[in-house]
Short mmCIF file of C-alpha atoms and ligand atoms in Angstrom, two decimals:
data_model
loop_
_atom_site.label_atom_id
_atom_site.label_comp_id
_atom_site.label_asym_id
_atom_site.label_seq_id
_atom_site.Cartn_x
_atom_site.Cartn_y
_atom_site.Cartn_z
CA UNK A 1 7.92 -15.88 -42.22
CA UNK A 2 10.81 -18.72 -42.52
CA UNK A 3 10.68 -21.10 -44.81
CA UNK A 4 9.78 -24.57 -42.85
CA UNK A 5 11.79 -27.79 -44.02
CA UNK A 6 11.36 -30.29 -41.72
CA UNK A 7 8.01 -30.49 -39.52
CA UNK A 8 7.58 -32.72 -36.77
CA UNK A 9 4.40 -33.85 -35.23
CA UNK A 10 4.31 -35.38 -31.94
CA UNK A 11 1.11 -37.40 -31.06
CA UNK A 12 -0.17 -39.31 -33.95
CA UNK A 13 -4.13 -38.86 -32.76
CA UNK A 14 -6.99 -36.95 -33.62
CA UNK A 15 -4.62 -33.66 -33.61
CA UNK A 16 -1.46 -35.15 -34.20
CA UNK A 17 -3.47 -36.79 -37.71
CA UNK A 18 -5.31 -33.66 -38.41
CA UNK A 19 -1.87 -31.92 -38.61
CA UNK A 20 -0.10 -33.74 -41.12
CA UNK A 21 -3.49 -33.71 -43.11
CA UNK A 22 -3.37 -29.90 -43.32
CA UNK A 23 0.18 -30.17 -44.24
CA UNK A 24 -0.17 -32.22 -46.57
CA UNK A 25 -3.54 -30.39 -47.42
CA UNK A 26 -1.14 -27.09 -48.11
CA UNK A 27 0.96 -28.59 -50.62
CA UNK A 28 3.94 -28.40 -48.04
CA UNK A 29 6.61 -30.09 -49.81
CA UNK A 30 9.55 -30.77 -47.16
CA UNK A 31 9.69 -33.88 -44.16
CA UNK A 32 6.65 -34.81 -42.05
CA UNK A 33 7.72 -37.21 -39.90
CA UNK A 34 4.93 -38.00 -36.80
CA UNK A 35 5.80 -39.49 -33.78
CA UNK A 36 2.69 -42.00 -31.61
CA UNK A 37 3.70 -43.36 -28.38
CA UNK A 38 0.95 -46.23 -29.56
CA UNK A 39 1.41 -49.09 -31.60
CA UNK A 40 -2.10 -48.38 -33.39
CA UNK A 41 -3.43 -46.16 -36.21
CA UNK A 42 -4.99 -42.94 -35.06
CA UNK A 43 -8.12 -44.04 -33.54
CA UNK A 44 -11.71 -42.41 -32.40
CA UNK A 45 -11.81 -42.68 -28.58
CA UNK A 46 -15.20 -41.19 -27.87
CA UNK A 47 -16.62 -45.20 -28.81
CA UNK A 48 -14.53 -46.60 -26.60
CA UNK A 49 -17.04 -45.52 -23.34
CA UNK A 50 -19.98 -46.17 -25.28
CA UNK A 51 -20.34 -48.76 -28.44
CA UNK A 52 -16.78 -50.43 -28.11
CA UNK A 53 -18.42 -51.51 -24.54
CA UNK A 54 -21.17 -52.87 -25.74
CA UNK A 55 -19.27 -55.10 -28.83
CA UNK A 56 -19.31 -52.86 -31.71
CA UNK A 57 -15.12 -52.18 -32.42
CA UNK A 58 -15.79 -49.34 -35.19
CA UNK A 59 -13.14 -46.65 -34.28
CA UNK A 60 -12.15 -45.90 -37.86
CA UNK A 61 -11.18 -42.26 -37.92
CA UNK A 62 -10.77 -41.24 -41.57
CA UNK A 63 -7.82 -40.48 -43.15
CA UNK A 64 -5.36 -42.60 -41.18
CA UNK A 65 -4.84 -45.08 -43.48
CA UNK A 66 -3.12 -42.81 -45.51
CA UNK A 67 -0.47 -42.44 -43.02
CA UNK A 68 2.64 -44.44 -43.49
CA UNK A 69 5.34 -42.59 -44.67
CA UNK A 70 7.59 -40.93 -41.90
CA UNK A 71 5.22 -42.41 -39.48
CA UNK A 72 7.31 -43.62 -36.21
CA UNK A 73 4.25 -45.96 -34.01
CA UNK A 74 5.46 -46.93 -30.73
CA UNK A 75 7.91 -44.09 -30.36
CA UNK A 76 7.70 -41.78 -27.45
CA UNK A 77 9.20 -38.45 -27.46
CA UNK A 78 11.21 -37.82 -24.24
CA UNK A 79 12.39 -34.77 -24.42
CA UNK A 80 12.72 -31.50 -26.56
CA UNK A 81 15.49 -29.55 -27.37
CA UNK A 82 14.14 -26.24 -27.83
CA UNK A 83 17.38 -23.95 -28.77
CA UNK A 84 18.82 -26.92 -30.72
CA UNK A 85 15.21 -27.76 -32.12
CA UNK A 86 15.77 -31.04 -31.57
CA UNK A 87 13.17 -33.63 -30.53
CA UNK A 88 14.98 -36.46 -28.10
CA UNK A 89 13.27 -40.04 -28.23
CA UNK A 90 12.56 -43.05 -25.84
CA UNK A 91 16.04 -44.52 -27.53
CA UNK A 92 17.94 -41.62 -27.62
CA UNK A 93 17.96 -41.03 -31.00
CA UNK A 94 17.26 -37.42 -32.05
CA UNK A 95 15.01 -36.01 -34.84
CA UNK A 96 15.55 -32.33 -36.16
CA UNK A 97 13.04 -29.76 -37.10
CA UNK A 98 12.32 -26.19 -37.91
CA UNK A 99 8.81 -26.49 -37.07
CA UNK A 100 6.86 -28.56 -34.18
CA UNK A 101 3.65 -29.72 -33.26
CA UNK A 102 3.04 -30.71 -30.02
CA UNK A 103 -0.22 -33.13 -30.13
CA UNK A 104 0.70 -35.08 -27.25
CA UNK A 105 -2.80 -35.34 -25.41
CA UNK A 106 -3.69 -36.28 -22.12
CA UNK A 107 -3.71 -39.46 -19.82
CA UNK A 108 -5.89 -40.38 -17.06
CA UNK A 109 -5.14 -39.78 -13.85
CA UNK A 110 -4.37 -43.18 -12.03
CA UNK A 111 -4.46 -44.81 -7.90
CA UNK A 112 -0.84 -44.85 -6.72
CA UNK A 113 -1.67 -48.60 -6.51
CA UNK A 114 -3.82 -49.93 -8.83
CA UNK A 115 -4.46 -53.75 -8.91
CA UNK A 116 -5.73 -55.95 -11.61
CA UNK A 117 -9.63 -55.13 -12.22
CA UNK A 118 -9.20 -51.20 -11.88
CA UNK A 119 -9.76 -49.93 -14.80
CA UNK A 120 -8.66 -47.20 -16.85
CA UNK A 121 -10.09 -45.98 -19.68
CA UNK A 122 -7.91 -43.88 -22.72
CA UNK A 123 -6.51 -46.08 -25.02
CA UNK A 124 -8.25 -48.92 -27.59
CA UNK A 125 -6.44 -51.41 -25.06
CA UNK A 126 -7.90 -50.49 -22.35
CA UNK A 127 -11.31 -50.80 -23.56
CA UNK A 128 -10.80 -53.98 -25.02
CA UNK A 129 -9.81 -55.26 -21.44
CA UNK A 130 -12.90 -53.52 -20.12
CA UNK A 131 -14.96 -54.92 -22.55
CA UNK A 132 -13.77 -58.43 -21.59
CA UNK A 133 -14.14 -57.87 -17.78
CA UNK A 134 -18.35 -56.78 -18.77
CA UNK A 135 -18.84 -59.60 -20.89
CA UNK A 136 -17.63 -62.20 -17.82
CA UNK A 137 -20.98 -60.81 -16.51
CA UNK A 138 -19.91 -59.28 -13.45
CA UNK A 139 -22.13 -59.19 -10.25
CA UNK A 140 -21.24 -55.45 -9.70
CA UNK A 141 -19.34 -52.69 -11.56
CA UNK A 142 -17.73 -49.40 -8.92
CA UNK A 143 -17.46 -46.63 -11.27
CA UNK A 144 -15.20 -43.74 -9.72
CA UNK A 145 -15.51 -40.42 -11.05
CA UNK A 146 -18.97 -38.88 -12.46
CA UNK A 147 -17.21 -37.07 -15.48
CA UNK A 148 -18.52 -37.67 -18.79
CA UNK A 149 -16.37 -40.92 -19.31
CA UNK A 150 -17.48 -42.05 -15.78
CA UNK A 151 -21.36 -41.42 -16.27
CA UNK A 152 -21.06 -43.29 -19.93
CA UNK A 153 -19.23 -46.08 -18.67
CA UNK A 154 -22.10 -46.35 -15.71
CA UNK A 155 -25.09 -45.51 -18.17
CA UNK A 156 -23.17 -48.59 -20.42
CA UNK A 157 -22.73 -50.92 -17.24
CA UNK A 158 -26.78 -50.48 -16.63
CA UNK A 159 -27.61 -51.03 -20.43
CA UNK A 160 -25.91 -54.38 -20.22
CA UNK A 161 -27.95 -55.01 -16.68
CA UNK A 162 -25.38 -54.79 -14.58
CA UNK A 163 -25.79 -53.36 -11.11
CA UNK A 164 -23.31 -50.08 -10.91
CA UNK A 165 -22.17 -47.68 -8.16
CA UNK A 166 -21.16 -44.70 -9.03
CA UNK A 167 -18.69 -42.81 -6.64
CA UNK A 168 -18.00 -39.16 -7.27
CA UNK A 169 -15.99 -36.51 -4.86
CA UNK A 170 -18.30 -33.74 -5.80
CA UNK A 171 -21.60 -32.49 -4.10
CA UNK A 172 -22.79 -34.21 -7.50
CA UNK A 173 -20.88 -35.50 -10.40
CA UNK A 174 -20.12 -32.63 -13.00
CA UNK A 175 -21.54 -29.97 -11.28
CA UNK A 176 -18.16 -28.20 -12.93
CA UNK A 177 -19.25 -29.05 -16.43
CA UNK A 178 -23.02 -28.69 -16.56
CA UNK A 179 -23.93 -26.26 -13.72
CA UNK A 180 -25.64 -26.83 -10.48
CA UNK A 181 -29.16 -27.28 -12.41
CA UNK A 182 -27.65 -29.48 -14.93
CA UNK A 183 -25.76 -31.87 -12.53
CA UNK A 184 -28.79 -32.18 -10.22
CA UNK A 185 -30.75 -33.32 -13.25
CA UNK A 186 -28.10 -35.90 -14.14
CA UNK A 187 -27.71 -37.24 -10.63
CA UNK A 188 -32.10 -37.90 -10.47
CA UNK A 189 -31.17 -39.40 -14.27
CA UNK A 190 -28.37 -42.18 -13.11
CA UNK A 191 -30.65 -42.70 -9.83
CA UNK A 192 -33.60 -43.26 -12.46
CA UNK A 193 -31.43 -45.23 -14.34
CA UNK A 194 -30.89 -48.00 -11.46
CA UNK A 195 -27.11 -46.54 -10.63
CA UNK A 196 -26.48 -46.42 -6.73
CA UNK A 197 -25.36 -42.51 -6.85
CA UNK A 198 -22.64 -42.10 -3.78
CA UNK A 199 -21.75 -38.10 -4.15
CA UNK A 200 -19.64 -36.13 -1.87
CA UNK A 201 -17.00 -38.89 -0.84
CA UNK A 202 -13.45 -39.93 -2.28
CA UNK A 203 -12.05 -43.55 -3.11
CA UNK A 204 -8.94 -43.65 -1.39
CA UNK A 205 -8.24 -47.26 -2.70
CA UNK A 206 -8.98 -50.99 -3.02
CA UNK A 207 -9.32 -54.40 -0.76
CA UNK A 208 -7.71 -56.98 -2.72
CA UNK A 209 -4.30 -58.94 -3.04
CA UNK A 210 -4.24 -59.83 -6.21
CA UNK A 211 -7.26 -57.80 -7.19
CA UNK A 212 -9.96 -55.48 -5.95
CA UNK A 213 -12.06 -56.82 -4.47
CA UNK A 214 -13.76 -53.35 -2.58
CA UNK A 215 -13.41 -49.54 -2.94
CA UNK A 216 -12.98 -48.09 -0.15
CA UNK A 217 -14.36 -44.75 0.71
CA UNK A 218 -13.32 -42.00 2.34
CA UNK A 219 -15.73 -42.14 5.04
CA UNK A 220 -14.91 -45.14 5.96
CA UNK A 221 -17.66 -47.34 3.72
CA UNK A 222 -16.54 -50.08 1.67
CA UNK A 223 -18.11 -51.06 -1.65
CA UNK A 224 -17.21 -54.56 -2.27
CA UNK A 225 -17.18 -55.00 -6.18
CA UNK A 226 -16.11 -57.27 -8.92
CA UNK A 227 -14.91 -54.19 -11.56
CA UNK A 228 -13.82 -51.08 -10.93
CA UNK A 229 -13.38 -48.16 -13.49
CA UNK A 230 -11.56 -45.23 -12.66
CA UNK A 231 -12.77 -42.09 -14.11
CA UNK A 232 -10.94 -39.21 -12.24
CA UNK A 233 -10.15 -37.43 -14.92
CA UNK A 234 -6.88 -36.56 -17.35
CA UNK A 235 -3.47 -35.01 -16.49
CA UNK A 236 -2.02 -33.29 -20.28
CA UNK A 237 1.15 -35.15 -21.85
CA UNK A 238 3.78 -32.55 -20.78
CA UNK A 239 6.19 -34.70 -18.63
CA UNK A 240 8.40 -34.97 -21.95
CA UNK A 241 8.96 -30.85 -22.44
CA UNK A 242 10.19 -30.36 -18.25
CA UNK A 243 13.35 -29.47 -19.38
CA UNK A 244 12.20 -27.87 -22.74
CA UNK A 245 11.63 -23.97 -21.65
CA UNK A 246 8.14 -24.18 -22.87
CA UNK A 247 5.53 -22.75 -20.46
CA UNK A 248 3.49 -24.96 -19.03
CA UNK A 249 0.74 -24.79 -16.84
CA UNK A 250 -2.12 -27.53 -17.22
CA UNK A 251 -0.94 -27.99 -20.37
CA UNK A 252 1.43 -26.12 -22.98
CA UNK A 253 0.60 -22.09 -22.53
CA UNK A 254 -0.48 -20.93 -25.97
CA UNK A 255 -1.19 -17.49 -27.67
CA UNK A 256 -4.82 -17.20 -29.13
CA UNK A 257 -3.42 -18.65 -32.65
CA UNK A 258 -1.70 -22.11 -31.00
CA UNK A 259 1.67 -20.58 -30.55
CA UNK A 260 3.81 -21.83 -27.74
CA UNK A 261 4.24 -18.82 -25.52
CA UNK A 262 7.53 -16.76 -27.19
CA UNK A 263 8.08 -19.44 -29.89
CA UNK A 264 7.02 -18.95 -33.39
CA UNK A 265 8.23 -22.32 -34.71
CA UNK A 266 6.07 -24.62 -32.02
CA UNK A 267 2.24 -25.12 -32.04
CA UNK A 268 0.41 -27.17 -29.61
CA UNK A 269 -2.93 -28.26 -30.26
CA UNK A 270 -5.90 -30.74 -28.94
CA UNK A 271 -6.42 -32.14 -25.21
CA UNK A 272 -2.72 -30.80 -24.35
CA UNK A 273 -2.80 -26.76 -25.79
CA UNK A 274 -4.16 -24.61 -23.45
CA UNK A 275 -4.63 -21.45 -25.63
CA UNK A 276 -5.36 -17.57 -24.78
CA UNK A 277 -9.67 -18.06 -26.07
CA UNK A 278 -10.17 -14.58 -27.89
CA UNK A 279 -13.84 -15.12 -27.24
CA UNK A 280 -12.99 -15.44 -22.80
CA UNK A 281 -11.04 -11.91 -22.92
CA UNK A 282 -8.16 -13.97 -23.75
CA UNK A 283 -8.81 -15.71 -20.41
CA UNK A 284 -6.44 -19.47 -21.16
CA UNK A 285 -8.67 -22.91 -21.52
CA UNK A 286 -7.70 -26.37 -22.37
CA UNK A 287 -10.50 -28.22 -23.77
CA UNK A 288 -10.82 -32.45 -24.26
CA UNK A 289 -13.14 -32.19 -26.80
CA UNK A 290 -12.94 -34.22 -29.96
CA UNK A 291 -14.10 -31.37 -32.21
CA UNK A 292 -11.76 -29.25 -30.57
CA UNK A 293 -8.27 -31.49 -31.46
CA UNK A 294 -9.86 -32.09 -34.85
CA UNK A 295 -10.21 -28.55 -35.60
CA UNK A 296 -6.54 -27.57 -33.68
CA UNK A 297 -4.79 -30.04 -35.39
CA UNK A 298 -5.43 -28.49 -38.49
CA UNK A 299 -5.56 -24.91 -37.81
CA UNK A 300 -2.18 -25.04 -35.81
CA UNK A 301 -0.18 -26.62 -38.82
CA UNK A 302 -1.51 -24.21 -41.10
CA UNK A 303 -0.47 -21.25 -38.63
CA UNK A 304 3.16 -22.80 -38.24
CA UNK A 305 3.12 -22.49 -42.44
CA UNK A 306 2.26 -18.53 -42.55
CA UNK A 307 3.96 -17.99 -38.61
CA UNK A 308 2.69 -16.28 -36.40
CA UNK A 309 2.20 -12.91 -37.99
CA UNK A 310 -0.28 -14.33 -40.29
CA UNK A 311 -1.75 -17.08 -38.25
CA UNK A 312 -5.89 -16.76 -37.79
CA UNK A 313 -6.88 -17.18 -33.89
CA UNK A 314 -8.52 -20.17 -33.06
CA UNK A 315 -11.60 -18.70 -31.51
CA UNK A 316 -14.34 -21.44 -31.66
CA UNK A 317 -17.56 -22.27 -29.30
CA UNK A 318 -16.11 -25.75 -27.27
CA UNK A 319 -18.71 -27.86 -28.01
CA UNK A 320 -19.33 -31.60 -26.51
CA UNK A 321 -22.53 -34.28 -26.52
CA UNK A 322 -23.31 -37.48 -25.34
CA UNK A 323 -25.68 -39.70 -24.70
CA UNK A 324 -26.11 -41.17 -21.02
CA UNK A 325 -29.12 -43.31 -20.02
CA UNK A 326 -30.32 -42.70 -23.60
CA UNK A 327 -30.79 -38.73 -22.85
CA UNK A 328 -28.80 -36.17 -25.24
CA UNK A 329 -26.99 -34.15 -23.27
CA UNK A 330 -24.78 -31.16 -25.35
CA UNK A 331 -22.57 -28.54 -24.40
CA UNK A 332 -21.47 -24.82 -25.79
CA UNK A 333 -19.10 -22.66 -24.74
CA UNK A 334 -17.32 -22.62 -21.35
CA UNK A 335 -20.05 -23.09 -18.51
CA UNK A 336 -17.15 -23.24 -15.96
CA UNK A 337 -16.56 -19.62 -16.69
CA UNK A 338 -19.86 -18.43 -15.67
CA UNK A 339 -20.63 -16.05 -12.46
CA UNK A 340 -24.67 -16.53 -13.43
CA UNK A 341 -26.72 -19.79 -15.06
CA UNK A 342 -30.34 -19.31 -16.08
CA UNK A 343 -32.80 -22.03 -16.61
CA UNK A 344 -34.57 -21.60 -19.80
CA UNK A 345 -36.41 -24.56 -20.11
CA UNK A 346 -36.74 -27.70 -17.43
CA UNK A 347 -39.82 -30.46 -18.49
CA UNK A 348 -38.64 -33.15 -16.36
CA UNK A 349 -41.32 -35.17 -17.63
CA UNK A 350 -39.58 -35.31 -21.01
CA UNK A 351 -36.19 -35.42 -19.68
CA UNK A 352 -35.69 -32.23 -21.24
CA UNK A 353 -33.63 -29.02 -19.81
CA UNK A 354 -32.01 -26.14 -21.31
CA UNK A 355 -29.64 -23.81 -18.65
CA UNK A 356 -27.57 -20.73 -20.22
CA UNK A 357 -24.59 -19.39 -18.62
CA UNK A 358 -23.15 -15.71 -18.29
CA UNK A 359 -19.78 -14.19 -17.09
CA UNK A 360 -20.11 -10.72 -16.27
CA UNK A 361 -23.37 -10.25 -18.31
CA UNK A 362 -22.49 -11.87 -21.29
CA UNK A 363 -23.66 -15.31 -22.29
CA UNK A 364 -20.40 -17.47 -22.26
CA UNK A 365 -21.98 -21.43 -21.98
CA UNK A 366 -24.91 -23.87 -22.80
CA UNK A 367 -26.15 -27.08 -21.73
CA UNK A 368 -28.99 -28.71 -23.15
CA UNK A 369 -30.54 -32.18 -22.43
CA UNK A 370 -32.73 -33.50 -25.56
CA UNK A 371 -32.97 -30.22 -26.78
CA UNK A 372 -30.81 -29.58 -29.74
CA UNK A 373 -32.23 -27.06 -31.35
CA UNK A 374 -31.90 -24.83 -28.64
CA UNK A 375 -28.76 -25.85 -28.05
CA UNK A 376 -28.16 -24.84 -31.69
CA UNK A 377 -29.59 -21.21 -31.06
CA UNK A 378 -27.62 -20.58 -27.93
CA UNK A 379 -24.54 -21.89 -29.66
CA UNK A 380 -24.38 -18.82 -31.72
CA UNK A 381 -25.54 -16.17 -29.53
CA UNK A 382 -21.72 -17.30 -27.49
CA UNK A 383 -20.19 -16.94 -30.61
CA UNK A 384 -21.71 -13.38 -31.02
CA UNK A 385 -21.23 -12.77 -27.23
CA UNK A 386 -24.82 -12.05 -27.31
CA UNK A 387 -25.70 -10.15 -24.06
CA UNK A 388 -27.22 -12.18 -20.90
CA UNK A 389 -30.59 -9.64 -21.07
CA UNK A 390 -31.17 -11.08 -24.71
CA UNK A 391 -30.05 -14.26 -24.83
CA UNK A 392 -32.54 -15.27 -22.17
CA UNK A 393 -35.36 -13.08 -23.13
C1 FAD B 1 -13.19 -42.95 -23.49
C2 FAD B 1 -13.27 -41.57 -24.09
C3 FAD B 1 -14.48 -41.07 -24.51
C4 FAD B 1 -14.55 -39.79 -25.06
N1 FAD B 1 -15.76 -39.32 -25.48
C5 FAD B 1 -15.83 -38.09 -26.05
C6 FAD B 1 -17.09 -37.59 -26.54
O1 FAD B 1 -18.13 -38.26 -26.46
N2 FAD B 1 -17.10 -36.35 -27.12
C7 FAD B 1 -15.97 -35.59 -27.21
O2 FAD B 1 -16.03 -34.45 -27.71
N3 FAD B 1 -14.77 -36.02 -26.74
C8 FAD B 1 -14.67 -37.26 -26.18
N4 FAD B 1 -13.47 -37.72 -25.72
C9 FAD B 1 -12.29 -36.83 -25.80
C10 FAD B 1 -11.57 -36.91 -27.15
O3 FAD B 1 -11.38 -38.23 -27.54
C11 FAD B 1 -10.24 -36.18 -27.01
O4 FAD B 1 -10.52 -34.81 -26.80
C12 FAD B 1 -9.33 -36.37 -28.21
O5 FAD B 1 -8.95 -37.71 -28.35
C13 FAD B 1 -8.07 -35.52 -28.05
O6 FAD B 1 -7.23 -35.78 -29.13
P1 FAD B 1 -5.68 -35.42 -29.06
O7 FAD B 1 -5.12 -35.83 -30.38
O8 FAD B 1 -5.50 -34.04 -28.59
O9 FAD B 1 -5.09 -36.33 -27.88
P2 FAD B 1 -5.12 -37.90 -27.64
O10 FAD B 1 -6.27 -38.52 -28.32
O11 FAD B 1 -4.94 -38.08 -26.17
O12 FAD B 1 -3.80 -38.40 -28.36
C14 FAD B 1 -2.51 -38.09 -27.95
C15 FAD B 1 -1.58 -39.13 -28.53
O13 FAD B 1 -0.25 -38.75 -28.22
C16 FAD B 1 0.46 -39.89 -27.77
N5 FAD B 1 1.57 -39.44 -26.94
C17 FAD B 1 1.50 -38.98 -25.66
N6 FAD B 1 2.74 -38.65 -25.22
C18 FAD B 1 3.59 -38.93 -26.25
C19 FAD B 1 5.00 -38.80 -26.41
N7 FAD B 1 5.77 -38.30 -25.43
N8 FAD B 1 5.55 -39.19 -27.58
C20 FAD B 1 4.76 -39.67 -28.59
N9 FAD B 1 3.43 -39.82 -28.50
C21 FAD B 1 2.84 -39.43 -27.33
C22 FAD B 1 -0.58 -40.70 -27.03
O14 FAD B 1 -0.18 -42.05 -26.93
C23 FAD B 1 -1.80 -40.51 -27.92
O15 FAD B 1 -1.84 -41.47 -28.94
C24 FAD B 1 -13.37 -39.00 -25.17
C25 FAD B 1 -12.14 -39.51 -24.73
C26 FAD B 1 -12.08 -40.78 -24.19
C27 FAD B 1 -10.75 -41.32 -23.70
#
């Protein structure tokens, strides 16, 4: 193990924060200096789909105010100098280290043209813009994408009685995420919920000079609209290490303990690490989960302290929940991974439904709508890689 001077941290968010915490945490007693493309203090995103929209601006996440020192806001890392362990910035100006974080996050995916009243959704900014557009009362809100950020910005939309239409390229929206049982379910729960569901069709772009005025659908429909919010998903913050020699592939490649692929000085953690998961034979996953950069952040500084002989895996259960239309919907493990999903429990009466997923026999996911103690029990039979046969017995 070297002895680390001078750690930088790039991405001062949940990860990027979480990082210098556990540095600081370990008594390490050379340079931190973190570097946040925004102008803000680390912030909670999850509020900014659900109570931001609806008034309530509490993003606090703890520990940020503790930040200043070596703390460069509105700074964007453009490159990285890996032999020369240098990182390059938006001026020019280069900062030395002997040991890196990458905690650079992801950024949603945007229309090639996209006029004034399409909305993305990532930053505190763009919520607060959002925000502004609801409260004008709008006739009618398009909502593209039926991911989790799409669904809560539509489940929002209806809360505040405005008529929504949700647009979503899939045969229905996050049949990836939660199974074919579990996105069935949601797509009767936004259709419940008063949101015109169109599944199975792409918005290829917008009517409107100055701004949108209609979506227009690959079919050939157009949805004329006052708002539109475009949900399609995050690309990971890697445009800055192109030229760095890191391996990247939807995201920066990373052993089991956070390692960059053949570097022992460079951890990447949070929405942009996609890590070798010791509990998916190793298989690689990138998870946008707030748990899971809160957790990374911390664990991946620690491991660049001891290197990577020492370092502990990062082997955690992903775990996500929401509420949408006022239902609790929770997910374990990796459902995308599954070959098989079970249905252990489906009262639609009481909006309730519990599906388990297995990969080769073994139970590898979990989603659960208003059931969270079952959620709970199936939680840790992934984490024990409890057998299909038993876990659904
Ligand atoms: C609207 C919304 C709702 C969400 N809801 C939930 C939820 O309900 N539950 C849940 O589990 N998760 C939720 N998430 C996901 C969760 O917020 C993310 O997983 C988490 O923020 C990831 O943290 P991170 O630090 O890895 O990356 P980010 O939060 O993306 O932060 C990365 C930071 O790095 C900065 N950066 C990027 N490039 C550079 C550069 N070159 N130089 C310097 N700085 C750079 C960015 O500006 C940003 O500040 C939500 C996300 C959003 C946007």
């Amino acid at each position: 193990m070297t002895k680390l001077n001078r750690i930088v941290v790039v991405g001062a968010s949940l990860a990027g924060l979480r990082a210098v915490q556990a540095l600081r945490a370990a008594d390490f007693a050379g340079d931190i200096t973190l570097i946040g493309a925004e102008n803000h203090a680390p912030y909670n995103r999850p509020p900014l789909s659900k109570s931001v929209l609806d008034g309530d601006g509490d993003i606090t996440l703890p520990g940020a105010e503790q930040l200043e020192d070596g703390w460069l806001r509105n700074r964007r890392a453009a490159a990285l100098r890996t032999a020369d362990r240098l990182v390059v910035l938006d001026d020019g100006s280069e900062i030395a280290f002997d040991g890196l974080v990458v905690a650079t996050g992801a950024s949603p995916r945007r229309f090639d043209a996209q006029p004034a009243g399409v909305h993305s959704l990532r930053t505190v900014d763009d919520a607060l813009a959002l925000r502004t557009e609801l409260e004008a009362a709008p006739g009618h809100v398009t909502v593209i994408g039926g991911g989790f950020i799409g669904s809560e910005v539509a489940s929002t939309a209806r809360r505040q009685g405005i008529s929504v239409t949700l647009v979503d390229a899939g045969s229905h929206p996050m049949a990836a995420t939660l199974g074919s049982n579990g996105a069935q379910w949601l797509a009767r729960h936004h259709e419940r919920h008063g949101v015109d569901l169109v599944s199975g069709v792409r918005a290829l772009g917008f009517d409107g000079e100055s701004r949108a005025t209609a979506v227009l659908l690959s079919d050939g429909r157009r949805i004329p609209t006052d708002v539109v919010v475009a949900g399609t998903g995050v690309e990971p913050n890697t445009d800055w290490l192109r030229e760095s020699g890191l391996k990247l592939d939807n995201g920066v490649v990373c052993t089991s303990s956070l390692f960059a692929e053949g570097e022992s000085s460079i951890v990447a953690a949070g929405d942009v690490s996609r890590w070798s998961h010791p509990l998916y034979h190793g298989e690689l996953v990138r998870v946008e989960h707030w748990a899971n950069a809160n957790e990374q952040g911390a664990l991946a500084a620690r491991n660049l302290l001891v290197g990577p002989a020492e370092a502990e895996t990062y082997a955690a259960v992903p775990s996500f929940a929401t509420h949408i239309h006022g239902a609790r919907i929770q997910i374990a493990g990796m459902p995308a991974l599954s070959d098989e999903e079970y249905v252990l429990l489906d009262e639609s009466t009481e909006d309730r439904l519990v599906v388990a997923f297995s990969s080769r026999g073994v139970l590898v996911g979990a989603v659960a709508v208003n059931a969270p103690k079952d959620l709970i029990r199936l939680k840790r039979a992934i984490a024990a890689r409890t057998s299909r046969d038993e876990a659904v017995a």
